[in-house]
C-alpha cells in the first residue's frame, strides 16, 4: 500500500497544481515550472499508454508460435525451422517490429545469430479472440494440396500458380524445381503432404514468393528457413533508410521539418549514402526484366529500404513489390472514374480511360522514377559542392520518367546508368567504394 503522506502528495501534484494556497506560498516562476512538469508527466503518460496499446494490438508473436507449433506437432505442417522453433527452442522471438496485426515481424535469435521472423495471422477483429479461433482460421491455409495428390499433380499446381502470379516465363520450370527442392527439407527426393502444404501456404505470401524468385540477387534478404507459413530471413542491421520514425499518434505533434532535420543529422556520411543508393539502383535493375519477369515497387518508402554494417543496400520489406503480371491482371477490365481508381497497392497507378470507364494496364510511373523521388531527399543534403549541380539535374530527369512502354527500355536504362556512374566516380578508389 502507498503511504498516506505520499498519496496526498501525488494527489496534490496531479489534481491541484495551481491551488490558491500553493500560489500564495510559491513565486510565480516556480508555479510555471510546476505546470510544465505536470504537463510533461501528462504527455509522457499518454505516450507510454499509446505505446502499450499499440504493442498489445500489433505484437502477437505468441499466437504465431502457438498456432504453428500446434500444427507441427499434429503433423499438418513441416519445415526446416520447426524443430528449432517448437522442440529445441533455439529459434526465439525477441523484439517486435510489426506494423500490422496480421503480419507479424520479430527480430529473433537462431542459435545466438540475429534473424528476422515473419508470419501471418488473421485479423483479430474477425475472430472471437479465443485461442481455438486462431487455430480454426489458420487451418484453412493448409487445405491444399489434399491427401492423394501425386508429385506430378503438385508440380502442375505449382506451375499454374507461378504462371498466374509471374506471367508466362520460359524459366518457370526451373522455378518449380527450386520450390520442390526448398520443400524437401529432409532431402529424400520426396515431398511429404506436410511439406507440400507448408510450401503451398508460404507461396501465397507475396514476399516469400519474391524471395524465392530473387534469391540469387544481392540486394534481397536471404531466406534461412520456414515452418508452416512462418519464415526466417537474414537480419538487416538497419531496416530503414532513416533512423528516426515518428509514431503515427505523435505525427500531429512533431513538425515534419523537425523530424526531417533530425534524420539528416543522424544519417550516415554522404559517401556511405551514395554506396547505399548504388545498391538500391542495382535492385531496381534486378527486378526490371529479370529471369522471372518484371516486378513493380508499389510503395517506394524509406521504411522498406535497409542496409547492413558494410552499407550494402538490402530490401528490408518486399511485401510492396508485385509482379507486373499481377498488377496488369488487377487493372484489366477494372471500372474507374479517375486515375485514383486504377491504383494497386499505394502508388502503382495506371490511367483511367474515361470514355469506356476502364483502367489501362500500363503503370504510369516506373520503379526508377519512384526511387529517385525518394533519393531527392536522401542524397542531396550534404552532397559534395562539385557534384551537387549534376546530381540535381540527373534526379530531375529521373523523376519525370514515364512508365509507358515507348520510354521504358532505352531511356530507363540510360538514366539509371548515368546516375550510377556519377556516384561511382565520386566514391571509387576511396574507403567507401
PDB file of N, CA and C in Angstrom, residues 74-133:
ATOM      1  N   UNK A  74       0.970 -31.875 -34.715  1.00  0.00           N
ATOM      2  CA  UNK A  74      -0.105 -32.721 -35.257  1.00  0.00           C
ATOM      3  C   UNK A  74       0.224 -33.247 -36.647  1.00  0.00           C
ATOM      4  N   UNK A  75       1.409 -32.908 -37.166  1.00  0.00           N
ATOM      5  CA  UNK A  75       1.848 -33.420 -38.461  1.00  0.00           C
ATOM      6  C   UNK A  75       1.213 -32.745 -39.655  1.00  0.00           C
ATOM      7  N   UNK A  76       0.604 -31.573 -39.437  1.00  0.00           N
ATOM      8  CA  UNK A  76      -0.060 -30.868 -40.536  1.00  0.00           C
ATOM      9  C   UNK A  76       0.948 -30.097 -41.368  1.00  0.00           C
ATOM     10  N   UNK A  77       1.957 -29.505 -40.707  1.00  0.00           N
ATOM     11  CA  UNK A  77       2.968 -28.704 -41.414  1.00  0.00           C
ATOM     12  C   UNK A  77       4.350 -29.239 -41.105  1.00  0.00           C
ATOM     13  N   UNK A  78       5.301 -28.778 -41.881  1.00  0.00           N
ATOM     14  CA  UNK A  78       6.693 -29.162 -41.691  1.00  0.00           C
ATOM     15  C   UNK A  78       7.562 -27.980 -42.098  1.00  0.00           C
ATOM     16  N   UNK A  79       8.863 -28.124 -41.960  1.00  0.00           N
ATOM     17  CA  UNK A  79       9.766 -27.052 -42.371  1.00  0.00           C
ATOM     18  C   UNK A  79      11.124 -27.173 -41.726  1.00  0.00           C
ATOM     19  N   UNK A  80      12.102 -26.508 -42.313  1.00  0.00           N
ATOM     20  CA  UNK A  80      13.480 -26.612 -41.835  1.00  0.00           C
ATOM     21  C   UNK A  80      13.704 -25.934 -40.489  1.00  0.00           C
ATOM     22  N   UNK A  81      12.756 -25.098 -40.047  1.00  0.00           N
ATOM     23  CA  UNK A  81      12.905 -24.378 -38.777  1.00  0.00           C
ATOM     24  C   UNK A  81      12.013 -24.923 -37.668  1.00  0.00           C
ATOM     25  N   UNK A  82      11.217 -25.960 -37.961  1.00  0.00           N
ATOM     26  CA  UNK A  82      10.209 -26.408 -36.992  1.00  0.00           C
ATOM     27  C   UNK A  82      10.825 -26.937 -35.700  1.00  0.00           C
ATOM     28  N   UNK A  83      11.850 -27.785 -35.807  1.00  0.00           N
ATOM     29  CA  UNK A  83      12.465 -28.339 -34.599  1.00  0.00           C
ATOM     30  C   UNK A  83      13.072 -27.242 -33.738  1.00  0.00           C
ATOM     31  N   UNK A  84      13.755 -26.295 -34.390  1.00  0.00           N
ATOM     32  CA  UNK A  84      14.385 -25.200 -33.638  1.00  0.00           C
ATOM     33  C   UNK A  84      13.340 -24.325 -32.954  1.00  0.00           C
ATOM     34  N   UNK A  85      12.189 -24.133 -33.595  1.00  0.00           N
ATOM     35  CA  UNK A  85      11.143 -23.256 -33.063  1.00  0.00           C
ATOM     36  C   UNK A  85      10.327 -23.936 -31.971  1.00  0.00           C
ATOM     37  N   UNK A  86       9.958 -25.200 -32.188  1.00  0.00           N
ATOM     38  CA  UNK A  86       8.963 -25.858 -31.330  1.00  0.00           C
ATOM     39  C   UNK A  86       9.554 -26.870 -30.342  1.00  0.00           C
ATOM     40  N   UNK A  87      10.651 -27.538 -30.688  1.00  0.00           N
ATOM     41  CA  UNK A  87      11.220 -28.573 -29.826  1.00  0.00           C
ATOM     42  C   UNK A  87      12.469 -28.089 -29.090  1.00  0.00           C
ATOM     43  N   UNK A  88      13.447 -27.638 -29.850  1.00  0.00           N
ATOM     44  CA  UNK A  88      14.725 -27.246 -29.246  1.00  0.00           C
ATOM     45  C   UNK A  88      14.702 -25.852 -28.637  1.00  0.00           C
ATOM     46  N   UNK A  89      13.763 -25.025 -29.090  1.00  0.00           N
ATOM     47  CA  UNK A  89      13.630 -23.633 -28.632  1.00  0.00           C
ATOM     48  C   UNK A  89      14.915 -22.831 -28.862  1.00  0.00           C
ATOM     49  N   UNK A  90      15.652 -23.158 -29.924  1.00  0.00           N
ATOM     50  CA  UNK A  90      16.855 -22.385 -30.270  1.00  0.00           C
ATOM     51  C   UNK A  90      16.524 -21.248 -31.233  1.00  0.00           C
ATOM     52  N   UNK A  91      15.280 -21.224 -31.734  1.00  0.00           N
ATOM     53  CA  UNK A  91      14.780 -20.109 -32.552  1.00  0.00           C
ATOM     54  C   UNK A  91      13.728 -19.387 -31.720  1.00  0.00           C
ATOM     55  N   UNK A  92      14.041 -18.180 -31.302  1.00  0.00           N
ATOM     56  CA  UNK A  92      13.157 -17.448 -30.392  1.00  0.00           C
ATOM     57  C   UNK A  92      12.872 -16.048 -30.916  1.00  0.00           C
ATOM     58  N   UNK A  93      11.654 -15.574 -30.640  1.00  0.00           N
ATOM     59  CA  UNK A  93      11.270 -14.201 -30.988  1.00  0.00           C
ATOM     60  C   UNK A  93      11.691 -13.274 -29.858  1.00  0.00           C
ATOM     61  N   UNK A  94      12.346 -12.166 -30.198  1.00  0.00           N
ATOM     62  CA  UNK A  94      12.875 -11.259 -29.187  1.00  0.00           C
ATOM     63  C   UNK A  94      12.179  -9.891 -29.195  1.00  0.00           C
ATOM     64  N   UNK A  95      12.305  -9.162 -30.288  1.00  0.00           N
ATOM     65  CA  UNK A  95      11.806  -7.778 -30.330  1.00  0.00           C
ATOM     66  C   UNK A  95      10.781  -7.612 -31.440  1.00  0.00           C
ATOM     67  N   UNK A  96       9.619  -7.099 -31.081  1.00  0.00           N
ATOM     68  CA  UNK A  96       8.535  -6.941 -32.045  1.00  0.00           C
ATOM     69  C   UNK A  96       8.785  -5.730 -32.947  1.00  0.00           C
ATOM     70  N   UNK A  97       8.640  -5.959 -34.266  1.00  0.00           N
ATOM     71  CA  UNK A  97       8.798  -4.889 -35.254  1.00  0.00           C
ATOM     72  C   UNK A  97       7.542  -4.757 -36.122  1.00  0.00           C
ATOM     73  N   UNK A  98       6.443  -5.369 -35.689  1.00  0.00           N
ATOM     74  CA  UNK A  98       5.227  -5.423 -36.510  1.00  0.00           C
ATOM     75  C   UNK A  98       4.605  -4.040 -36.683  1.00  0.00           C
ATOM     76  N   UNK A  99       4.122  -3.781 -37.895  1.00  0.00           N
ATOM     77  CA  UNK A  99       3.348  -2.571 -38.162  1.00  0.00           C
ATOM     78  C   UNK A  99       1.905  -2.921 -38.518  1.00  0.00           C
ATOM     79  N   UNK A 100       1.600  -4.223 -38.522  1.00  0.00           N
ATOM     80  CA  UNK A 100       0.243  -4.687 -38.810  1.00  0.00           C
ATOM     81  C   UNK A 100      -0.052  -5.899 -37.943  1.00  0.00           C
ATOM     82  N   UNK A 101      -1.268  -5.985 -37.427  1.00  0.00           N
ATOM     83  CA  UNK A 101      -1.630  -7.113 -36.567  1.00  0.00           C
ATOM     84  C   UNK A 101      -1.712  -8.416 -37.347  1.00  0.00           C
ATOM     85  N   UNK A 102      -1.860  -8.322 -38.690  1.00  0.00           N
ATOM     86  CA  UNK A 102      -1.987  -9.532 -39.500  1.00  0.00           C
ATOM     87  C   UNK A 102      -0.664  -9.989 -40.105  1.00  0.00           C
ATOM     88  N   UNK A 103       0.392  -9.189 -39.929  1.00  0.00           N
ATOM     89  CA  UNK A 103       1.717  -9.562 -40.452  1.00  0.00           C
ATOM     90  C   UNK A 103       2.730  -9.350 -39.333  1.00  0.00           C
ATOM     91  N   UNK A 104       3.075 -10.427 -38.655  1.00  0.00           N
ATOM     92  CA  UNK A 104       3.964 -10.355 -37.509  1.00  0.00           C
ATOM     93  C   UNK A 104       5.432 -10.368 -37.953  1.00  0.00           C
ATOM     94  N   UNK A 105       6.202  -9.408 -37.433  1.00  0.00           N
ATOM     95  CA  UNK A 105       7.629  -9.303 -37.740  1.00  0.00           C
ATOM     96  C   UNK A 105       8.382  -9.156 -36.416  1.00  0.00           C
ATOM     97  N   UNK A 106       9.339 -10.057 -36.199  1.00  0.00           N
ATOM     98  CA  UNK A 106      10.123 -10.029 -34.969  1.00  0.00           C
ATOM     99  C   UNK A 106      11.612 -10.146 -35.282  1.00  0.00           C
ATOM    100  N   UNK A 107      12.415  -9.399 -34.553  1.00  0.00           N
ATOM    101  CA  UNK A 107      13.846  -9.681 -34.514  1.00  0.00           C
ATOM    102  C   UNK A 107      14.014 -10.841 -33.545  1.00  0.00           C
ATOM    103  N   UNK A 108      14.700 -11.877 -33.967  1.00  0.00           N
ATOM    104  CA  UNK A 108      14.860 -13.053 -33.123  1.00  0.00           C
ATOM    105  C   UNK A 108      16.278 -13.562 -33.107  1.00  0.00           C
ATOM    106  N   UNK A 109      16.468 -14.678 -32.424  1.00  0.00           N
ATOM    107  CA  UNK A 109      17.774 -15.339 -32.354  1.00  0.00           C
ATOM    108  C   UNK A 109      17.606 -16.790 -32.785  1.00  0.00           C
ATOM    109  N   UNK A 110      18.513 -17.241 -33.620  1.00  0.00           N
ATOM    110  CA  UNK A 110      18.574 -18.639 -34.029  1.00  0.00           C
ATOM    111  C   UNK A 110      19.995 -19.122 -33.776  1.00  0.00           C
ATOM    112  N   UNK A 111      20.134 -19.921 -32.718  1.00  0.00           N
ATOM    113  CA  UNK A 111      21.463 -20.365 -32.276  1.00  0.00           C
ATOM    114  C   UNK A 111      22.382 -19.165 -32.067  1.00  0.00           C
ATOM    115  N   UNK A 112      21.844 -18.155 -31.356  1.00  0.00           N
ATOM    116  CA  UNK A 112      22.577 -16.929 -30.997  1.00  0.00           C
ATOM    117  C   UNK A 112      22.916 -16.051 -32.197  1.00  0.00           C
ATOM    118  N   UNK A 113      22.315 -16.310 -33.336  1.00  0.00           N
ATOM    119  CA  UNK A 113      22.514 -15.477 -34.526  1.00  0.00           C
ATOM    120  C   UNK A 113      21.269 -14.636 -34.750  1.00  0.00           C
ATOM    121  N   UNK A 114      21.406 -13.311 -34.921  1.00  0.00           N
ATOM    122  CA  UNK A 114      20.208 -12.488 -35.140  1.00  0.00           C
ATOM    123  C   UNK A 114      19.546 -12.797 -36.471  1.00  0.00           C
ATOM    124  N   UNK A 115      18.224 -12.937 -36.449  1.00  0.00           N
ATOM    125  CA  UNK A 115      17.437 -13.230 -37.653  1.00  0.00           C
ATOM    126  C   UNK A 115      16.149 -12.413 -37.596  1.00  0.00           C
ATOM    127  N   UNK A 116      15.400 -12.439 -38.692  1.00  0.00           N
ATOM    128  CA  UNK A 116      14.067 -11.835 -38.729  1.00  0.00           C
ATOM    129  C   UNK A 116      13.051 -12.952 -38.921  1.00  0.00           C
ATOM    130  N   UNK A 117      12.024 -12.959 -38.077  1.00  0.00           N
ATOM    131  CA  UNK A 117      10.977 -13.990 -38.122  1.00  0.00           C
ATOM    132  C   UNK A 117       9.672 -13.327 -38.540  1.00  0.00           C
ATOM    133  N   UNK A 118       9.002 -13.900 -39.550  1.00  0.00           N
ATOM    134  CA  UNK A 118       7.760 -13.316 -40.051  1.00  0.00           C
ATOM    135  C   UNK A 118       6.682 -14.391 -40.164  1.00  0.00           C
ATOM    136  N   UNK A 119       5.466 -14.024 -39.824  1.00  0.00           N
ATOM    137  CA  UNK A 119       4.343 -14.939 -40.031  1.00  0.00           C
ATOM    138  C   UNK A 119       3.053 -14.139 -40.134  1.00  0.00           C
ATOM    139  N   UNK A 120       2.066 -14.729 -40.775  1.00  0.00           N
ATOM    140  CA  UNK A 120       0.782 -14.061 -40.952  1.00  0.00           C
ATOM    141  C   UNK A 120      -0.257 -14.576 -39.978  1.00  0.00           C
ATOM    142  N   UNK A 121      -1.189 -13.707 -39.608  1.00  0.00           N
ATOM    143  CA  UNK A 121      -2.301 -14.082 -38.738  1.00  0.00           C
ATOM    144  C   UNK A 121      -3.575 -13.456 -39.269  1.00  0.00           C
ATOM    145  N   UNK A 122      -4.696 -14.077 -38.955  1.00  0.00           N
ATOM    146  CA  UNK A 122      -5.981 -13.486 -39.300  1.00  0.00           C
ATOM    147  C   UNK A 122      -6.200 -12.225 -38.471  1.00  0.00           C
ATOM    148  N   UNK A 123      -6.989 -11.311 -39.018  1.00  0.00           N
ATOM    149  CA  UNK A 123      -7.351 -10.092 -38.308  1.00  0.00           C
ATOM    150  C   UNK A 123      -8.071 -10.475 -37.015  1.00  0.00           C
ATOM    151  N   UNK A 124      -7.577  -9.986 -35.839  1.00  0.00           N
ATOM    152  CA  UNK A 124      -8.227 -10.352 -34.575  1.00  0.00           C
ATOM    153  C   UNK A 124      -9.684  -9.914 -34.495  1.00  0.00           C
ATOM    154  N   UNK A 125     -10.071  -8.892 -35.282  1.00  0.00           N
ATOM    155  CA  UNK A 125     -11.464  -8.440 -35.262  1.00  0.00           C
ATOM    156  C   UNK A 125     -12.393  -9.440 -35.925  1.00  0.00           C
ATOM    157  N   UNK A 126     -11.800 -10.353 -36.735  1.00  0.00           N
ATOM    158  CA  UNK A 126     -12.612 -11.345 -37.434  1.00  0.00           C
ATOM    159  C   UNK A 126     -12.701 -12.661 -36.667  1.00  0.00           C
ATOM    160  N   UNK A 127     -12.077 -12.723 -35.504  1.00  0.00           N
ATOM    161  CA  UNK A 127     -12.144 -13.922 -34.679  1.00  0.00           C
ATOM    162  C   UNK A 127     -12.799 -13.570 -33.361  1.00  0.00           C
ATOM    163  N   UNK A 128     -13.128 -14.608 -32.580  1.00  0.00           N
ATOM    164  CA  UNK A 128     -13.773 -14.341 -31.294  1.00  0.00           C
ATOM    165  C   UNK A 128     -12.770 -14.146 -30.169  1.00  0.00           C
ATOM    166  N   UNK A 129     -11.453 -14.160 -30.507  1.00  0.00           N
ATOM    167  CA  UNK A 129     -10.426 -13.893 -29.501  1.00  0.00           C
ATOM    168  C   UNK A 129      -9.953 -15.110 -28.756  1.00  0.00           C
ATOM    169  N   UNK A 130     -10.675 -16.221 -28.820  1.00  0.00           N
ATOM    170  CA  UNK A 130     -10.254 -17.432 -28.114  1.00  0.00           C
ATOM    171  C   UNK A 130      -9.118 -18.118 -28.869  1.00  0.00           C
ATOM    172  N   UNK A 131      -8.194 -18.782 -28.147  1.00  0.00           N
ATOM    173  CA  UNK A 131      -7.080 -19.446 -28.821  1.00  0.00           C
ATOM    174  C   UNK A 131      -7.526 -20.398 -29.925  1.00  0.00           C
ATOM    175  N   UNK A 132      -8.603 -21.128 -29.713  1.00  0.00           N
ATOM    176  CA  UNK A 132      -9.065 -22.075 -30.713  1.00  0.00           C
ATOM    177  C   UNK A 132      -9.516 -21.414 -32.005  1.00  0.00           C
ATOM    178  N   UNK A 133      -9.970 -20.154 -31.929  1.00  0.00           N
ATOM    179  CA  UNK A 133     -10.447 -19.480 -33.138  1.00  0.00           C
ATOM    180  C   UNK A 133      -9.308 -19.229 -34.103  1.00  0.00           C
TER     181      UNK A 133
END
